[in-house]
Coordinates of C-alpha atoms and ligand atoms in Angstrom, one line a residue:
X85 CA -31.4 2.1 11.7
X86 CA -28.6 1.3 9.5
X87 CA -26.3 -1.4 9.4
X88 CA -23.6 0.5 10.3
X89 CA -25.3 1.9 13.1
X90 CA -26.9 -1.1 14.3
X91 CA -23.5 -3.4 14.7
X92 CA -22.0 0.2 15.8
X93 CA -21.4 -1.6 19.6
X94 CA -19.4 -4.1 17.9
X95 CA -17.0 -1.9 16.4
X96 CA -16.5 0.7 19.4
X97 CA -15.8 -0.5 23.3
X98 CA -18.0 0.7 25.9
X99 CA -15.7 4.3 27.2
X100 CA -16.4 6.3 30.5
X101 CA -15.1 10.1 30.2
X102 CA -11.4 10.4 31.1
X103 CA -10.8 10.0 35.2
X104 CA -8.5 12.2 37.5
X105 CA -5.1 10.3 37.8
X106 CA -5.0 8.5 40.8
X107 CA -2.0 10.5 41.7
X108 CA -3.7 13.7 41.8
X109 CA -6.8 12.2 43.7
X110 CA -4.4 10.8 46.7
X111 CA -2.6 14.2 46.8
X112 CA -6.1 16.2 47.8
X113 CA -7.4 16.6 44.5
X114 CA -11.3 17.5 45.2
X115 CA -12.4 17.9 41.5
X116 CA -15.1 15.4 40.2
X117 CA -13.4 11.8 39.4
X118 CA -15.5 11.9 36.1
X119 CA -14.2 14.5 33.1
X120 CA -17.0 14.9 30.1
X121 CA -17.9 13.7 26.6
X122 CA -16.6 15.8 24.3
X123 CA -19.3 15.9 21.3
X124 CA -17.8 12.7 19.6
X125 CA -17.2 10.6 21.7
X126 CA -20.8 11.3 23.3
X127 CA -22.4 10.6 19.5
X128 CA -19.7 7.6 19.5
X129 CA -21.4 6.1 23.1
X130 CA -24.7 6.9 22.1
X131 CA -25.0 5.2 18.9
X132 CA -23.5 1.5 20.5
X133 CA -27.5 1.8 21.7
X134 CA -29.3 -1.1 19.9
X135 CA -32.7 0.8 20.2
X136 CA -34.2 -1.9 22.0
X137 CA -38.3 -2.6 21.1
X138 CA -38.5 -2.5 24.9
X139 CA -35.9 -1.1 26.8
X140 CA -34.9 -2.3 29.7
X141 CA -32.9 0.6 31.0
X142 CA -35.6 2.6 31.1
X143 CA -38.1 0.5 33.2
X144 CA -35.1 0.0 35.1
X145 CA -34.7 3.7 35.6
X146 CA -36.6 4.5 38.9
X147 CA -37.8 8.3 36.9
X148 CA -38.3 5.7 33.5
X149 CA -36.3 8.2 31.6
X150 CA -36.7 8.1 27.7
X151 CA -33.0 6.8 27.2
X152 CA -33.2 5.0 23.8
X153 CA -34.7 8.6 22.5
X154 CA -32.6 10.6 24.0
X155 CA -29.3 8.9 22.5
X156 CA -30.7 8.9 19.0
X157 CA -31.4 13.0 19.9
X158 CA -27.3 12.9 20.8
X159 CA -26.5 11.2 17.5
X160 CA -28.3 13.9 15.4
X161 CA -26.5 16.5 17.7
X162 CA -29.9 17.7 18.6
X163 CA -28.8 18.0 22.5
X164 CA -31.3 20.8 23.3
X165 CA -34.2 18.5 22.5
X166 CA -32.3 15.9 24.1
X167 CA -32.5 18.4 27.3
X168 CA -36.1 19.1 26.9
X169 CA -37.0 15.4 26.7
X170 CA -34.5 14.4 29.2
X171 CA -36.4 17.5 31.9
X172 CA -40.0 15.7 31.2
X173 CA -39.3 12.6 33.0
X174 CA -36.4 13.9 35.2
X175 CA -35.8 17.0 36.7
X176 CA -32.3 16.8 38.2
X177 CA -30.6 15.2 35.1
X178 CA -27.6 16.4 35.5
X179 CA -27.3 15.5 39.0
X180 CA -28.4 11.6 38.3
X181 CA -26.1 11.0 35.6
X182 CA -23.0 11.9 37.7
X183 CA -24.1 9.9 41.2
X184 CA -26.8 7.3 40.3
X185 CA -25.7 3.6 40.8
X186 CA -26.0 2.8 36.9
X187 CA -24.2 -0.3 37.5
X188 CA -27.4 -1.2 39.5
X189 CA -30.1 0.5 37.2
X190 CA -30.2 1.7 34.0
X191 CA -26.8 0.3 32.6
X192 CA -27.3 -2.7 34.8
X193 CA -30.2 -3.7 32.5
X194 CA -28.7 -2.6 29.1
X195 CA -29.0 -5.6 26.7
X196 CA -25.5 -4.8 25.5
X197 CA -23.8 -6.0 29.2
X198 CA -22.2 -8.8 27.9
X199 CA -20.4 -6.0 25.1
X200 CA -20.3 -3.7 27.8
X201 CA -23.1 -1.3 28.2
X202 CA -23.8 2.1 27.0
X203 CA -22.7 4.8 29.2
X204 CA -26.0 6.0 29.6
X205 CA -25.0 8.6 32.7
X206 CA -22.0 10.1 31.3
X207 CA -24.4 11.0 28.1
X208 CA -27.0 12.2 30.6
X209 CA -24.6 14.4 32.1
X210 CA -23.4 15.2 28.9
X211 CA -26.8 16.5 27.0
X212 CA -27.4 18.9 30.3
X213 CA -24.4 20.1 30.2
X214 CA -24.1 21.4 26.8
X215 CA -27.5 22.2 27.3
X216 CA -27.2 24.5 30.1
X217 CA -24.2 25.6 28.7
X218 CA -25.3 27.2 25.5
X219 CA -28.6 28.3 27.0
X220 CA -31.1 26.1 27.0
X221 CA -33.5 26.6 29.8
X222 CA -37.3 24.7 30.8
X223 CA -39.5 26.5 28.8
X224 CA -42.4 27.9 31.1
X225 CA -43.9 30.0 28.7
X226 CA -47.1 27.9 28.4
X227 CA -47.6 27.9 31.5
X228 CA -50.6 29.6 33.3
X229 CA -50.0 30.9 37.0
X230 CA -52.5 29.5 39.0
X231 CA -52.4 31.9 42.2
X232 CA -51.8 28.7 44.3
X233 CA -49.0 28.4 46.6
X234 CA -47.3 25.4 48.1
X235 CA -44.1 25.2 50.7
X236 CA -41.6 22.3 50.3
X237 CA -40.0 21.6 53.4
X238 CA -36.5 20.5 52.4
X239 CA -34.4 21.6 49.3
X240 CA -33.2 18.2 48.6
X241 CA -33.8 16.1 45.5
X242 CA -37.5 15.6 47.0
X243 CA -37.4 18.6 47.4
X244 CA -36.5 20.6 44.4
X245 CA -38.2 17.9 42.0
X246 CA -41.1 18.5 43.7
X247 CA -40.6 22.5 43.1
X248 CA -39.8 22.1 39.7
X249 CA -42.9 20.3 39.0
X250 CA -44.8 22.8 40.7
X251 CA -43.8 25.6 39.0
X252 CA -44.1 23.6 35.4
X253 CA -48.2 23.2 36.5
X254 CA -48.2 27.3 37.7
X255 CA -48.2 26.7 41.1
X256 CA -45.8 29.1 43.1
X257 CA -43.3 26.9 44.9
X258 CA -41.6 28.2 48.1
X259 CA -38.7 26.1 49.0
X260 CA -37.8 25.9 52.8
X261 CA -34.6 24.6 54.1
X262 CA -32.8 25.0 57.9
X263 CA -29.3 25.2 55.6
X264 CA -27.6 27.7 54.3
X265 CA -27.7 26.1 50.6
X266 CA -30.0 24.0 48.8
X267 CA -29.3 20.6 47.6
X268 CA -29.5 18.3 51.0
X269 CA -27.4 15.6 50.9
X270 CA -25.9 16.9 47.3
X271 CA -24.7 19.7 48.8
X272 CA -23.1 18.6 51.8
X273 CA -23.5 14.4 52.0
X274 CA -22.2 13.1 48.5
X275 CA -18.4 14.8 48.1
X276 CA -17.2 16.9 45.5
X277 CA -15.2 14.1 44.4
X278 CA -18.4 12.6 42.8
X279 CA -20.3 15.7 42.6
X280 CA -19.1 19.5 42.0
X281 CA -20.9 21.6 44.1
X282 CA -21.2 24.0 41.1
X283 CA -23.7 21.8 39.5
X284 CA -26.5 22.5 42.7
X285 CA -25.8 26.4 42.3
X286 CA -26.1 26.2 38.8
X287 CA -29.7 24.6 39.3
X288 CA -30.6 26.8 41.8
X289 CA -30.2 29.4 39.2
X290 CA -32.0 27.3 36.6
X291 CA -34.9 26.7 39.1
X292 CA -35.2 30.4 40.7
X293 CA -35.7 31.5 37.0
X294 CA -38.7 29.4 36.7
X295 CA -40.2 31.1 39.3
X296 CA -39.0 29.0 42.8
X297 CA -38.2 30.9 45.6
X298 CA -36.0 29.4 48.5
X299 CA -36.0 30.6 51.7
X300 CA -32.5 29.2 53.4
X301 CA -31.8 28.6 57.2
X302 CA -34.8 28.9 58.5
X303 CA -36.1 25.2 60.1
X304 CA -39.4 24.2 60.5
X305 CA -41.0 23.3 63.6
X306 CA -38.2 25.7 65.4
X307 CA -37.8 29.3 63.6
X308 CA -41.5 29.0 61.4
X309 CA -44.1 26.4 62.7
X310 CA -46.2 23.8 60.3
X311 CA -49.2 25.5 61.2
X312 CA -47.6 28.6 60.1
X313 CA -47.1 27.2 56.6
X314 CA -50.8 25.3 56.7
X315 CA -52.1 28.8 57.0
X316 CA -49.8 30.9 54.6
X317 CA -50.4 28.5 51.3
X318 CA -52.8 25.7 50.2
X319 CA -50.4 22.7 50.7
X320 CA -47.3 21.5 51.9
X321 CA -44.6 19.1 51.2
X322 CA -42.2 17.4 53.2
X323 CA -38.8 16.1 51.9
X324 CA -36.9 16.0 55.2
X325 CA -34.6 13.2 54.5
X326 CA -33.5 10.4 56.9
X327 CA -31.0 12.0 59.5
X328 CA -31.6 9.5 62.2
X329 CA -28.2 7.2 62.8
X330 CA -27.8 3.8 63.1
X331 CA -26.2 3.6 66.6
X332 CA -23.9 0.5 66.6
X333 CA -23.9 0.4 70.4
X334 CA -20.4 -0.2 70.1
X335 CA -18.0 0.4 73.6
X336 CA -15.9 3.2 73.0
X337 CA -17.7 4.9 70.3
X338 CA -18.0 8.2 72.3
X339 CA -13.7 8.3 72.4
X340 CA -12.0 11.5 71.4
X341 CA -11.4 10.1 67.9
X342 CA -14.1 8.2 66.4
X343 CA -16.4 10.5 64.4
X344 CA -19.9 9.5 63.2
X345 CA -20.0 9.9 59.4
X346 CA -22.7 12.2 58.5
X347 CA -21.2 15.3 60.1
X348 CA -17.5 14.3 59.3
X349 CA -19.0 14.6 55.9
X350 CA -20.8 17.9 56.3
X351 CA -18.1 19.9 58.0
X352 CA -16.0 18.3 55.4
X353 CA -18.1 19.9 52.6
X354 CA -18.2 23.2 53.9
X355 CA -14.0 23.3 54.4
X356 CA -13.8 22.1 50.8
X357 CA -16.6 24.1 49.4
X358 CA -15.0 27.1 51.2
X359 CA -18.4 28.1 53.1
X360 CA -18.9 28.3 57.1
X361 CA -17.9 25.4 58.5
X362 CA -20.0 26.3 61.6
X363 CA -23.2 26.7 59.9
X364 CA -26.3 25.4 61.0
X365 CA -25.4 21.7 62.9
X366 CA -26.9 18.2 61.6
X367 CA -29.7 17.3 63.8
X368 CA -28.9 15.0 66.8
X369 CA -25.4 16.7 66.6
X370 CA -25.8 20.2 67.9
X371 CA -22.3 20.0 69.4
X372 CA -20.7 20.6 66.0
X373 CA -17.6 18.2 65.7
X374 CA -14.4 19.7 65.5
X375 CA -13.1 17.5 62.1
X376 CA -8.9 15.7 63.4
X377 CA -6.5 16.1 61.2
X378 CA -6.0 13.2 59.3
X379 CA -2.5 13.7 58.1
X380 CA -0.5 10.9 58.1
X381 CA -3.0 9.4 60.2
X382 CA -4.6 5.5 60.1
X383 CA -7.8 5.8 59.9
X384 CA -10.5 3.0 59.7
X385 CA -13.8 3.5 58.6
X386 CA -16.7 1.0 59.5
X387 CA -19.5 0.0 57.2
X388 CA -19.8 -1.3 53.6
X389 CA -22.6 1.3 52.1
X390 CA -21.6 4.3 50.3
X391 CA -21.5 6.5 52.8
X392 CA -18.8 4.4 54.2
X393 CA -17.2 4.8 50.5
X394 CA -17.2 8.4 50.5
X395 CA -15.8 8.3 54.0
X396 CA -12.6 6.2 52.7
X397 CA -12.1 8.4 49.8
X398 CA -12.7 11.8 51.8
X399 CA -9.7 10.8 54.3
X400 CA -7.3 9.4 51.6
X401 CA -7.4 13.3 50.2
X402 CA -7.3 14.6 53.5
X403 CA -3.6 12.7 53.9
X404 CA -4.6 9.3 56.1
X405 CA -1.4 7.3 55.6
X406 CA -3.6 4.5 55.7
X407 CA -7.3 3.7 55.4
X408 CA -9.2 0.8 55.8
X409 CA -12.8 -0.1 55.2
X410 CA -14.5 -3.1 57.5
X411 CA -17.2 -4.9 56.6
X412 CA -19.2 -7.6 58.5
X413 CA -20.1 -9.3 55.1
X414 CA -18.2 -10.3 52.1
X415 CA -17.5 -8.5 49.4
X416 CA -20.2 -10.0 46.9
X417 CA -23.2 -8.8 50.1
X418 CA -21.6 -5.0 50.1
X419 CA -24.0 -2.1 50.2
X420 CA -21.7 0.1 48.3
X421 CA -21.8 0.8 44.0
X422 CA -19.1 -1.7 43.1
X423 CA -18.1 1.2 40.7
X424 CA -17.2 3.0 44.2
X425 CA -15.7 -0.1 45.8
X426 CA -12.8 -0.2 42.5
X427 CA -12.2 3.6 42.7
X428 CA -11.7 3.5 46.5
X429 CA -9.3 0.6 45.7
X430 CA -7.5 2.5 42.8
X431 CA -6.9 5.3 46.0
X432 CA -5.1 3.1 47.7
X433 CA -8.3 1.8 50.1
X434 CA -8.0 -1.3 52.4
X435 CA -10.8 -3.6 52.8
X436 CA -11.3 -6.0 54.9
X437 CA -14.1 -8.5 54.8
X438 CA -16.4 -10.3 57.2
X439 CA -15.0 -8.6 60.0
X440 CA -17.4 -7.3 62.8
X441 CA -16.4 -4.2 65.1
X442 CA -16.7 -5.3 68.5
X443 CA -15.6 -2.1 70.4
X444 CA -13.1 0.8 70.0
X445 CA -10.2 0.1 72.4
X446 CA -8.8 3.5 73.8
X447 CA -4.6 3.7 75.1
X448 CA -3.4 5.3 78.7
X449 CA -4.4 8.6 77.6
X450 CA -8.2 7.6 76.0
X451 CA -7.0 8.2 72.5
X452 CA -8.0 5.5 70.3
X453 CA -5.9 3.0 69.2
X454 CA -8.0 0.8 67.4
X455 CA -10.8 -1.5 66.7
X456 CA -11.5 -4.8 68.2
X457 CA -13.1 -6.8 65.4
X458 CA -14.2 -10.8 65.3
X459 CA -14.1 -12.6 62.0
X460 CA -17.5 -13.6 60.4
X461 CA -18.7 -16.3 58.2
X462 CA -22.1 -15.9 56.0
X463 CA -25.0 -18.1 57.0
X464 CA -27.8 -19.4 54.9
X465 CA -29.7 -16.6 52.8
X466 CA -33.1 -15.7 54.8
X467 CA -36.7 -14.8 53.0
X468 CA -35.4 -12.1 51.6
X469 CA -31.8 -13.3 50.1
X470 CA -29.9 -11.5 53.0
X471 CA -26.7 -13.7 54.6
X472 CA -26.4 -12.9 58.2
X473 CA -22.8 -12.9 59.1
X474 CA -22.5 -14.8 62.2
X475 CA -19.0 -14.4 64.3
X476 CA -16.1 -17.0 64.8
X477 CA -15.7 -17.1 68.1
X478 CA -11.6 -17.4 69.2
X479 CA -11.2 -15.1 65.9
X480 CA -11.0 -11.6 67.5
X481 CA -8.1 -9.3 66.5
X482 CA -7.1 -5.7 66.8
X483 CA -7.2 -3.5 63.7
X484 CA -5.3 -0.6 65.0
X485 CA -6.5 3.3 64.3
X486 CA -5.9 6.7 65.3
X487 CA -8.9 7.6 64.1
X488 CA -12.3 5.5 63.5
X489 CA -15.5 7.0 61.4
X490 CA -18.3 4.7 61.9
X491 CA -21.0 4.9 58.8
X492 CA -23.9 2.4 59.9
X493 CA -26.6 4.4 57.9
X494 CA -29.4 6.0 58.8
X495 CA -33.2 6.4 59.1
X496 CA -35.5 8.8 59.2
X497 CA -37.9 10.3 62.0
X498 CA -41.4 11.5 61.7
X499 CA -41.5 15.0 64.6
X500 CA -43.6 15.7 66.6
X501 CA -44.9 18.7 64.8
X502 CA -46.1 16.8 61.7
X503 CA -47.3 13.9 64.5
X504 CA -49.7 16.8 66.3
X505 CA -51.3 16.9 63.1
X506 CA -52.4 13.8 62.6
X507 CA -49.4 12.7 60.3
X508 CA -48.7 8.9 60.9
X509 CA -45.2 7.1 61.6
X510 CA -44.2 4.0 60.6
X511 CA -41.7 1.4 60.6
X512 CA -38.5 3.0 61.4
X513 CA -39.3 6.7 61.5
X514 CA -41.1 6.9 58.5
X515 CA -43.4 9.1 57.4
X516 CA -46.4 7.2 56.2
X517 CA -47.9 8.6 52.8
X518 CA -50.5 7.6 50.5
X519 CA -52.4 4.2 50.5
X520 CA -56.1 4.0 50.5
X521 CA -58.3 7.0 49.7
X522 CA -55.5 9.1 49.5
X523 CA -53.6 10.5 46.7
X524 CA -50.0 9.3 46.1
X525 CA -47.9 11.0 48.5
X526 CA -50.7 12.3 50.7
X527 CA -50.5 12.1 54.3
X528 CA -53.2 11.4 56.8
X529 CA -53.4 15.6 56.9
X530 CA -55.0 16.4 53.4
X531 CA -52.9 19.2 52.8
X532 CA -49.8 17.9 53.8
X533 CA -47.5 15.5 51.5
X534 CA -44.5 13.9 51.8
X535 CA -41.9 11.7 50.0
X536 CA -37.9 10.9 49.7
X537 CA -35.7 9.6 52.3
X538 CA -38.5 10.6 54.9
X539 CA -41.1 8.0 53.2
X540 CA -39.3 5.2 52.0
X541 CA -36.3 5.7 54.4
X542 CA -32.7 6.3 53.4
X543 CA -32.1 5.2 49.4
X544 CA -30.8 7.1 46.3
X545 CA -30.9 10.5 44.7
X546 CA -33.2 9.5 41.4
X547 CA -35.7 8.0 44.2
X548 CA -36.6 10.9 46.1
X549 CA -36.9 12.6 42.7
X550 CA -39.1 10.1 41.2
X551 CA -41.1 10.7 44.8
X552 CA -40.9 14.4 44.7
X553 CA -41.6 15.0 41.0
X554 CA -45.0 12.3 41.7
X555 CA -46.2 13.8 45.0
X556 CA -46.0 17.4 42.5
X557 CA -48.4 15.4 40.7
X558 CA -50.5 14.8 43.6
X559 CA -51.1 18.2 45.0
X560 CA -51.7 19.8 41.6
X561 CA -54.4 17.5 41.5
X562 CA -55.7 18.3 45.0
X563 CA -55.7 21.8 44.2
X564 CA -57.4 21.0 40.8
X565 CA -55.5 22.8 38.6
Ligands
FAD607 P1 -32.1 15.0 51.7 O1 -31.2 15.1 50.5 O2 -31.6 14.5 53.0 O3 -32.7 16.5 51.9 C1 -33.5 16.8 53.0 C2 -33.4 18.3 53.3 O4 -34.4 18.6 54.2 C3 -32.1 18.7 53.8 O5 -31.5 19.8 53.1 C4 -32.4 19.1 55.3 O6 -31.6 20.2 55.7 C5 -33.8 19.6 55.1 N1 -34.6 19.6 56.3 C6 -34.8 18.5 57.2 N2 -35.6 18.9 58.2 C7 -35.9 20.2 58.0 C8 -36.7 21.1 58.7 N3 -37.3 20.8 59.8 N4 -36.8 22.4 58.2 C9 -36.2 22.8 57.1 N5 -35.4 21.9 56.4 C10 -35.3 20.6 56.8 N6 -27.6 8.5 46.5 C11 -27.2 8.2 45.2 O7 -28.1 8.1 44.4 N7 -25.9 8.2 44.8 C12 -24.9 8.5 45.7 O8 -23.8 8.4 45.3 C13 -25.2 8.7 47.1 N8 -24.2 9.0 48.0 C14 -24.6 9.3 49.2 C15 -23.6 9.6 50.1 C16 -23.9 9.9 51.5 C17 -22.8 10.3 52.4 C18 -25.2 9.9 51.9 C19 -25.6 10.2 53.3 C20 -26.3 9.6 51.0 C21 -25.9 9.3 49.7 N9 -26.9 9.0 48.8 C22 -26.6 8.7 47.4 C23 -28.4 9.0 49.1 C24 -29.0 10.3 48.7 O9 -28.2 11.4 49.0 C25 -30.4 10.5 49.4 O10 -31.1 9.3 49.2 C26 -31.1 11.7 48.9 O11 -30.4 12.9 49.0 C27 -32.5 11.8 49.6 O12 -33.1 13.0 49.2 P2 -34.2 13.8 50.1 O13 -34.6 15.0 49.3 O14 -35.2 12.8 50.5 O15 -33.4 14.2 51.4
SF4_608 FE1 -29.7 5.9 34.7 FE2 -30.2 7.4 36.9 FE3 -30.2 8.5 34.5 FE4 -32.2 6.8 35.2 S1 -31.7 8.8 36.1 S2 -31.1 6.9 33.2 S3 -31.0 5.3 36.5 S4 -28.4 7.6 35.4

């Protein structure tokens, strides 16, 4: 490395791609918050990397991508090896570099912090970008079709990782999912705001000419039975995601008004993405919700994750007058990407700290009018680090709303159908895979795998790819091919 090269960090500040003005993002703008590199300032970014002897980011990185390579790949303007080296560890790339949490993995880890990390995502995004852009697709043409055939149950990250490696060994993949586009939570969880929608079709495109086939709105265990799919090819995986939600048990929460977050999300998507807004309903809420209007409205969101983030910035484009976040803890104990915390403040975002919901207060006419919360202090960490927030009594106030989206998270649930065969459930819904004697990612039915939200219960994108892409692994070596 040269000198020049090596002190390069010095010289140049840490830059993320040019934002949407805040102006245009509180006046409805959907577009994604993030612009791109152009090609200097990516070769600028990439070459603040030191080239670590060990880098940190990627053990950090939950898919261990080669990040040190790939940047010195950008700074020789070689982007479509950059593509092919970023695909071998990673095959969403594209997608993880616009909504992983790098403040809490890769970049979190960068040796530079202290001079402001490299912007490993935005160069991510970058490299597939071009890539796709000017052509460059997975090169299959080594590959030797096996005659095996394997369903994935869910087209979510678990999901299509778990295709994509499939088709890479020559195994046909046939994706299955009960909505009417692939992606999962991409699609219609995460808003366009942090990712465009176009990026999941251009995918599909990418992954249908390697071979996938997807068969859309059609739900297992209801329109085509396990057994069905046990019979028709040699294995299955499962990347149903986590769908159960936390029920806060709060009074009031069934008021004409307060909306659960997951579907206020959905319908959301499909309004925005311009698709059926009354397609297939999320599970547990076959009464599809009819979404208020949130013009000029006060609406207060509960829980500090990012779900509760994306709620916040969805109704501030959709016209709120005024929207507040609550959260039981302080600011330091949030869920939520602190990245996400300052861009919901730039929007104009309320929060208010160590504040517990007690109920949702309804007027003469049982429309809401707001939440009774209690202040909280933090008590001592427990085993695990976590501060329980334990109420002040004589503190309680009411935050008044016309309109109250609660987002306690959620879990998954193992059905009954994968049950009957002998699947196990865990701890909270989860779908118990590998452990002893089996192969990573193998259920207590041989042929039957699973991984993502399902497994290890609700978490990030570049998980349930990392999950997906090893239980690919797995079954190729089941199959023995
Ligand atoms: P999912 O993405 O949930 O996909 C599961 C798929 O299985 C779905 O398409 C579903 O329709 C399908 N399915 C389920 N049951 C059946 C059935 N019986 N038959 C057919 N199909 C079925 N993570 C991040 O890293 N960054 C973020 O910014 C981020 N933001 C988030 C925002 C929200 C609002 C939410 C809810 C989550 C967010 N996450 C984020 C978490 C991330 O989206 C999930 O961890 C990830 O999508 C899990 O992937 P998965 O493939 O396991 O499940
Ligand atoms: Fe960072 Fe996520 Fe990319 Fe890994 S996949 S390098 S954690 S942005």
């Amino acid at each position: 490395m040269s000198r020049k090269q090596a002190f390069q960090f010095l010289d140049l500040p840490r830059t993320m791609p040019q934002r949407i003005p805040v102006e245009l993002r509180t006046s409805g703008d959907w577009g994604e918050l993030y612009g791109k590199f152009g090609k200097e300032d990516a070769q600028f970014q990439a070459g603040r990397c030191l080239d670590c002897g060990n880098p940190y980011c990627s053990w950090k990185c939950p898919v261990h991508n080669a990040i040190p390579q790939w940047l010195q790949l950008v700074q020789e303007n070689r982007i479509h090896e950059a593509a092919t080296l970023c695909h071998s560890t990673n095959p969403l790339p594209e997608v993880c570099g616009r909504v992983c949490p790098q403040d809490r993995l890769c970049e979190g880890s960068c040796t530079l912090e202290e001079f402001g990390a490299v912007t490993i995502g935005a160069v991510e995004k970058y490299i597939v970008d071009t890539a796709l852009a000017t052509g460059w697709r997975p090169d299959m043409t080594a590959v030797e079709p096996t005659g095996k055939r394997v369903a994935v149950i869910g087209a979510g990250p678990a999901g299509l990782a778990c295709a994509d490696k499939l088709a890479h060994a020559g195994i046909q993949a046939v994706v299955y999912d009960r909505y009417e586009q692939i992606g999962g939570l991409l699609q219609f969880g995460i808003p366009s705001f942090k990712l465009d929608k176009a990026v999941i079709s251009r995918r599909r495109n990418v992954l249908e000419g390697m071979g996938v086939q997807f068969r859309l709105g059609v739900e297992i265990g209801r329109d085509v039975s396990v057994d069905q799919l046990l019979a028709e090819y040699d294995a299955v995986f499962v990347g149903t995601g986590a769908y159960r939600y936390t029920d806060g048990g709060l009074l009031g929460q069934d008021l004409k008004g307060v909306l659960p977050a997951l579907p206020f999300l959905v319908q959301n998507s499909r309004i925005v993405g311009g698709s059926d807004a009354h397609g297939r309903p999320i599970a547990g809420w076959e009464d599809q919700i009819a979404l208020p209007d949130l013009e000029g409205k006060r609406v207060v969101v509960l829980g500090g994750g990012d779900t509760g983030m994306d709620c916040v910035r969805s109704a501030v484009r959709l016209g709120a007058a005024k929207v507040t976040c609550a959260y039981r803890r302080d600011e330091a104990n949030m869920p939520g990407s602190a990245r996400e915390v300052a861009n919901a403040r730039e929007e104009g975002v309320r929060f208010l700290f160590n504040r517990q919901p007690l109920s949702i207060e309804a007027g003469a006419d049982d429309e809401v009018i707001g939440v009774m919360v209690v202040e909280t202090r933090l008590d001592e960490p427990d085993a695990q680090g976590r501060r329980n927030a334990v109420p002040i009594e004589g503190s309680e106030s009411l935050l008044e709303a016309d309109v109250v989206i609660i987002a306690f998270g959620f879990s998954p649930s193992t059905p009954a159908w994968l049950t009957e065969r002998g699947v196990e459930a865990g701890h909270n819904g989860r779908i118990i895979a590998g452990g002893k004697d089996r192969l990573p990612f193998q259920t207590a039915h041989p042929r039957l795998f699973a991984g993502g939200d399902a497994v290890r219960g609700a978490d990030l994108v570049v998980t349930a790819v990392a999950e997906g892409r090893d239980a690919a692994a797995s079954i190729a070596q089941l199959l023995a091919v």
